[in-house]
Amino acid sequence: MIGTRDESNVWCHDARTNYKDKKFLLLFSKRSPSCLFFFEKRAQKAFAHFGVCLPRAFKLAFLSAAAMAATLQPVHGQTDASPPAPPAAAAPKDDGQWTMPGKNYAATRFSALDQISTSTVKRLAVAFTFATGTLHGEEAAPIVVNNTMIVVTGFPNVVYALDLSKPGAPLKWSFAPHPPNAAPGVACCDVVNRGGAYADGRFFFNTLDGSTVALDAGTGKQIWRTQLGDINRGETMTMAPLVVKDKVLVGDSGGEMGVHGWLTALNAATGAQIWRAYATGPDKDVLIGADFHPFYPSEQGHDLGVTTWPPGAWQIGGGTFWGWLAYDPELNLIYYGTGNPGPWNQEQRPGDNKWTTTVFARDPDTGAAKWADQLNPHDEHDYDGINEMILLDMPVDGKLRRVLMHPDRNGHLYVIDRTTGEIISAAAYGYVNSTTGIDLKTGRPILNPAKETKLGSVVRDICPTASGTKDWNPSAYSRRTGLLYIPHENLCMDWQNVQTNYIAGTPYVGASVVMKPGPGGNRGEFTAWDPVQQKPAWQIKEDLPLWSGALVTAGDLVFYGTLDGWFKAVDARTGALKWQFKTGSGIVGQPIAYRGPDGREYVAVLSGVGGWAGAIVSGNLNPRDPTGALGFVAAVADLKQKTTPGGTLYVFALPPS
Amino acid sequence: MRRLPTVSASTKRLARTLASLTTAALFKETPFFLFLFEKKNQKTFVHLALLFSVAVQFSPAGRAAAAEPPTDSGRFFVPTSTLFPGGGHAPPEDPRAALYDGNTQAISMGARLFDWYNCSGCHFHGAGGIGPALINPQWRYGGRIDQIHETLVQGRPNGMPSWGGKIPDDQLWQISAYVRSLSTPPDAISPK
């Protein structure tokens, strides 16, 4: 029965086996996790009271009553033996292009191209390069569409379009948005940009000073530009937009400046704002309404975005969104996580501080929240929730479930039911001592009291650091191997809370932090994670913290870069190093793969050290003060001896045979 | 050149400016400082500000400001460039500088203010982060204390905010003394 494609059988089977499983029984008596998907709140309760597998007729009645958008079609004909796969609607057949940083709405960063494989990669060579003209961190993913590659640089956010159909990929057009020179003065962690997105002939990107721009992707002419942020309030933008239907979804940065974080939907044709969902404040500002059905009781209540803060503090409480969105077209839901609460000094903001560090599911048409999981209530360690959400359909206890995978800053790999918000599992994927695990009954981390931050005393050796077991740099998932490829860090920190004052447009942090290598001394780690087994399949220890994204291909190769400039290809099944190339500067970008006009497979990545981890080099910081760059300089005090700043695009291919 | 103002007139003017700056900070600019000072502390602070404005009349800074001629704009000419077409050199340092430069009391006050006004949020304890490192001996806009002071007052185009009119000038000098001390060998700093 396990893994059957017949939904009704799965249903009954699930209920019965759950009863046999004592661990699951607890959950089941409270609410039926496997069935929640279909039920309204009241129905759930009734179901829990029955506590038995309902007759089919009864079930169908419930289903129609629930009237959920969720479809009941069997999911992609998987069997238990086959690894989890992204939903087809969110990850359509690969067309050889790369139109959004996550590759598809499921954010798998998987390329179906296999010309460059474990056996051919040894011949991989540079095809062409392009200087970005900047000396700051290049975090963007190159976008490839219509035989054109479009790249956004870090500040001053120049956009370059290269013609892939001509030898050497000459410049086709460029666009300089000229953000004000003062903008870098309010950007917390180098002046990066995580890239743009293509849809319907337009290229969308954000500028550091908080504007969203739409360009004609063919000519580079500006179609519209909407100013959303105000640098005099510390608001910047660094994230890559996601285009869903006719909307461009963008969020702000400035969690270290006391900004009021938001996610905003703009009309893709005009740039007009359609909706904005703040992360803190009254329900009407957070777009919490009648459709909101959070899974956990602690997320239920009126205006929690106000009442879980000291009076008024929510207005300067952060909850920015500068990371990654995913979209499930079948459920018509977008997923993303909000940033840290401000200030870092937790003693200045008693309460849960909702809805910071929270995973939200929202209706992209209205912005209305459907469910929310606050992953780090009353965060004490700067564990933003902005990391990637990867959508998979995955067997859990014999039933295929629609999940999202989220490697959080707090060191846990959350597997969350994306219809209900139920946290199915949350295993640690790196060394963690700030918590002792995630309580699946409440969804909340179990804090380690010894690692709670305090005013006036230095709390030592908190793991992971403020930058998390993993920061923004996205992982990749291959359905061929069933593994999630996570580039991450292995760092710990000493932390002292200090009283801080809010002055608009200046940092609002209140913590003195010093970072250091984690257990074993290797500061970086590349983990291939088996989401079904909830454990690593293999791991690579890296000397330096990993700040680049990952790419996995059907050639069973995983690509990632290091802070000292190595671009590596490893065997997706074993982790064995198959190829590497030393680029001109440290790599903090996102590798991608595409099919060129000549039919060959190409792999592209931006080199150019920077970002929070590389700020010591791009900002010429001095490690004699270990608290520099929010404590990161201490962890990479040697980086200036290993690399120098300067952005360059590298594109690789197998030489023509 | 116009006639020098008398010592007392000039001192009074400076005191008035400082007092009005402080008052402006407390009352006119309320939203800006709302979170800086809790309500219960404001009264104390007003008293302190009044005391401060009186004290400044007798302070060495007050006297020094009057001892040298101001420029037509009422402020000293502080270049940030080392290029002087046709030759020449930087004009003499603002005479107020000597009262703060290397003064350990001013430096320790400045260190406190450096945190208070969130300077440390960008520059940390000298390593830099959002803003440049301050413990490097290289200066973008000049490393003389009056040049640092000028940088604080005016701000700089690549992200340094302008603090003129937001922070009392005496405090800006103290912060400048602290900033300069970060890259100064310890034996060059002595009580004055």
PDB file of N, CA and C in Angstrom, chain A residues 211-245:
ATOM      1  N   SER A 211      14.929  50.636  -5.177  1.00  0.00           N
ATOM      2  CA  SER A 211      13.967  50.752  -6.264  1.00  0.00           C
ATOM      3  C   SER A 211      13.956  49.459  -7.069  1.00  0.00           C
ATOM      4  N   THR A 212      12.819  49.178  -7.668  1.00  0.00           N
ATOM      5  CA  THR A 212      12.684  48.039  -8.571  1.00  0.00           C
ATOM      6  C   THR A 212      12.586  48.593  -9.982  1.00  0.00           C
ATOM      7  N   VAL A 213      13.323  47.947 -10.894  1.00  0.00           N
ATOM      8  CA  VAL A 213      13.408  48.446 -12.261  1.00  0.00           C
ATOM      9  C   VAL A 213      12.995  47.332 -13.216  1.00  0.00           C
ATOM     10  N   ALA A 214      12.232  47.695 -14.244  1.00  0.00           N
ATOM     11  CA  ALA A 214      11.909  46.761 -15.324  1.00  0.00           C
ATOM     12  C   ALA A 214      12.553  47.274 -16.604  1.00  0.00           C
ATOM     13  N   LEU A 215      13.306  46.398 -17.267  1.00  0.00           N
ATOM     14  CA  LEU A 215      13.942  46.759 -18.531  1.00  0.00           C
ATOM     15  C   LEU A 215      13.354  45.907 -19.651  1.00  0.00           C
ATOM     16  N   ASP A 216      13.361  46.452 -20.844  1.00  0.00           N
ATOM     17  CA  ASP A 216      13.090  45.650 -22.023  1.00  0.00           C
ATOM     18  C   ASP A 216      14.288  44.719 -22.209  1.00  0.00           C
ATOM     19  N   ALA A 217      14.046  43.409 -22.104  1.00  0.00           N
ATOM     20  CA  ALA A 217      15.165  42.473 -22.128  1.00  0.00           C
ATOM     21  C   ALA A 217      15.864  42.449 -23.480  1.00  0.00           C
ATOM     22  N   GLY A 218      15.195  42.910 -24.504  1.00  0.00           N
ATOM     23  CA  GLY A 218      15.805  42.912 -25.832  1.00  0.00           C
ATOM     24  C   GLY A 218      16.705  44.112 -26.069  1.00  0.00           C
ATOM     25  N   THR A 219      16.340  45.245 -25.486  1.00  0.00           N
ATOM     26  CA  THR A 219      17.067  46.484 -25.789  1.00  0.00           C
ATOM     27  C   THR A 219      17.750  47.111 -24.578  1.00  0.00           C
ATOM     28  N   GLY A 220      17.327  46.738 -23.364  1.00  0.00           N
ATOM     29  CA  GLY A 220      17.892  47.357 -22.165  1.00  0.00           C
ATOM     30  C   GLY A 220      17.255  48.685 -21.816  1.00  0.00           C
ATOM     31  N   LYS A 221      16.223  49.066 -22.556  1.00  0.00           N
ATOM     32  CA  LYS A 221      15.528  50.327 -22.254  1.00  0.00           C
ATOM     33  C   LYS A 221      14.645  50.159 -21.019  1.00  0.00           C
ATOM     34  N   GLN A 222      14.649  51.190 -20.184  1.00  0.00           N
ATOM     35  CA  GLN A 222      13.833  51.122 -18.977  1.00  0.00           C
ATOM     36  C   GLN A 222      12.354  51.212 -19.318  1.00  0.00           C
ATOM     37  N   ILE A 223      11.572  50.297 -18.744  1.00  0.00           N
ATOM     38  CA  ILE A 223      10.114  50.333 -18.932  1.00  0.00           C
ATOM     39  C   ILE A 223       9.466  51.066 -17.761  1.00  0.00           C
ATOM     40  N   TRP A 224       9.874  50.726 -16.553  1.00  0.00           N
ATOM     41  CA  TRP A 224       9.409  51.469 -15.378  1.00  0.00           C
ATOM     42  C   TRP A 224      10.416  51.319 -14.253  1.00  0.00           C
ATOM     43  N   ARG A 225      10.281  52.195 -13.289  1.00  0.00           N
ATOM     44  CA  ARG A 225      11.133  52.148 -12.104  1.00  0.00           C
ATOM     45  C   ARG A 225      10.300  52.643 -10.929  1.00  0.00           C
ATOM     46  N   THR A 226      10.238  51.862  -9.883  1.00  0.00           N
ATOM     47  CA  THR A 226       9.419  52.210  -8.724  1.00  0.00           C
ATOM     48  C   THR A 226      10.299  52.310  -7.485  1.00  0.00           C
ATOM     49  N   GLN A 227      10.279  53.461  -6.858  1.00  0.00           N
ATOM     50  CA  GLN A 227      11.062  53.647  -5.639  1.00  0.00           C
ATOM     51  C   GLN A 227      10.265  53.101  -4.461  1.00  0.00           C
ATOM     52  N   LEU A 228      10.857  52.140  -3.756  1.00  0.00           N
ATOM     53  CA  LEU A 228      10.133  51.491  -2.657  1.00  0.00           C
ATOM     54  C   LEU A 228      10.780  51.744  -1.306  1.00  0.00           C
ATOM     55  N   GLY A 229      12.078  51.996  -1.308  1.00  0.00           N
ATOM     56  CA  GLY A 229      12.782  52.162  -0.037  1.00  0.00           C
ATOM     57  C   GLY A 229      13.279  53.584   0.131  1.00  0.00           C
ATOM     58  N   ASP A 230      13.687  53.910   1.357  1.00  0.00           N
ATOM     59  CA  ASP A 230      14.216  55.235   1.684  1.00  0.00           C
ATOM     60  C   ASP A 230      15.505  55.017   2.476  1.00  0.00           C
ATOM     61  N   ILE A 231      16.620  55.367   1.888  1.00  0.00           N
ATOM     62  CA  ILE A 231      17.895  55.091   2.571  1.00  0.00           C
ATOM     63  C   ILE A 231      18.021  55.890   3.860  1.00  0.00           C
ATOM     64  N   ASN A 232      17.310  57.000   3.971  1.00  0.00           N
ATOM     65  CA  ASN A 232      17.379  57.747   5.234  1.00  0.00           C
ATOM     66  C   ASN A 232      16.612  57.073   6.363  1.00  0.00           C
ATOM     67  N   ARG A 233      15.915  56.005   6.037  1.00  0.00           N
ATOM     68  CA  ARG A 233      15.351  55.144   7.068  1.00  0.00           C
ATOM     69  C   ARG A 233      16.081  53.797   7.102  1.00  0.00           C
ATOM     70  N   GLY A 234      17.190  53.710   6.389  1.00  0.00           N
ATOM     71  CA  GLY A 234      17.991  52.481   6.411  1.00  0.00           C
ATOM     72  C   GLY A 234      17.492  51.399   5.484  1.00  0.00           C
ATOM     73  N   GLU A 235      16.574  51.733   4.587  1.00  0.00           N
ATOM     74  CA  GLU A 235      15.987  50.711   3.710  1.00  0.00           C
ATOM     75  C   GLU A 235      16.809  50.559   2.435  1.00  0.00           C
ATOM     76  N   THR A 236      17.196  49.342   2.148  1.00  0.00           N
ATOM     77  CA  THR A 236      17.898  49.034   0.903  1.00  0.00           C
ATOM     78  C   THR A 236      17.228  47.814   0.275  1.00  0.00           C
ATOM     79  N   MET A 237      17.671  47.449  -0.918  1.00  0.00           N
ATOM     80  CA  MET A 237      17.179  46.213  -1.535  1.00  0.00           C
ATOM     81  C   MET A 237      18.354  45.477  -2.172  1.00  0.00           C
ATOM     82  N   THR A 238      18.430  44.190  -1.895  1.00  0.00           N
ATOM     83  CA  THR A 238      19.526  43.376  -2.418  1.00  0.00           C
ATOM     84  C   THR A 238      19.036  42.072  -3.037  1.00  0.00           C
ATOM     85  N   MET A 239      17.772  41.754  -2.823  1.00  0.00           N
ATOM     86  CA  MET A 239      17.274  40.440  -3.241  1.00  0.00           C
ATOM     87  C   MET A 239      16.956  40.407  -4.731  1.00  0.00           C
ATOM     88  N   ALA A 240      16.780  39.191  -5.241  1.00  0.00           N
ATOM     89  CA  ALA A 240      16.366  39.014  -6.632  1.00  0.00           C
ATOM     90  C   ALA A 240      14.848  38.874  -6.657  1.00  0.00           C
ATOM     91  N   PRO A 241      14.165  39.632  -7.520  1.00  0.00           N
ATOM     92  CA  PRO A 241      12.702  39.517  -7.587  1.00  0.00           C
ATOM     93  C   PRO A 241      12.279  38.125  -8.069  1.00  0.00           C
ATOM     94  N   LEU A 242      11.047  37.772  -7.755  1.00  0.00           N
ATOM     95  CA  LEU A 242      10.421  36.588  -8.358  1.00  0.00           C
ATOM     96  C   LEU A 242       9.157  37.071  -9.067  1.00  0.00           C
ATOM     97  N   VAL A 243       8.991  36.638 -10.303  1.00  0.00           N
ATOM     98  CA  VAL A 243       7.817  37.044 -11.065  1.00  0.00           C
ATOM     99  C   VAL A 243       6.800  35.907 -11.028  1.00  0.00           C
ATOM    100  N   VAL A 244       5.617  36.205 -10.525  1.00  0.00           N
ATOM    101  CA  VAL A 244       4.534  35.224 -10.460  1.00  0.00           C
ATOM    102  C   VAL A 244       3.329  35.819 -11.180  1.00  0.00           C
ATOM    103  N   LYS A 245       2.914  35.131 -12.222  1.00  0.00           N
ATOM    104  CA  LYS A 245       1.819  35.627 -13.066  1.00  0.00           C
ATOM    105  C   LYS A 245       2.150  37.058 -13.517  1.00  0.00           C
TER     106      LYS A 245
END
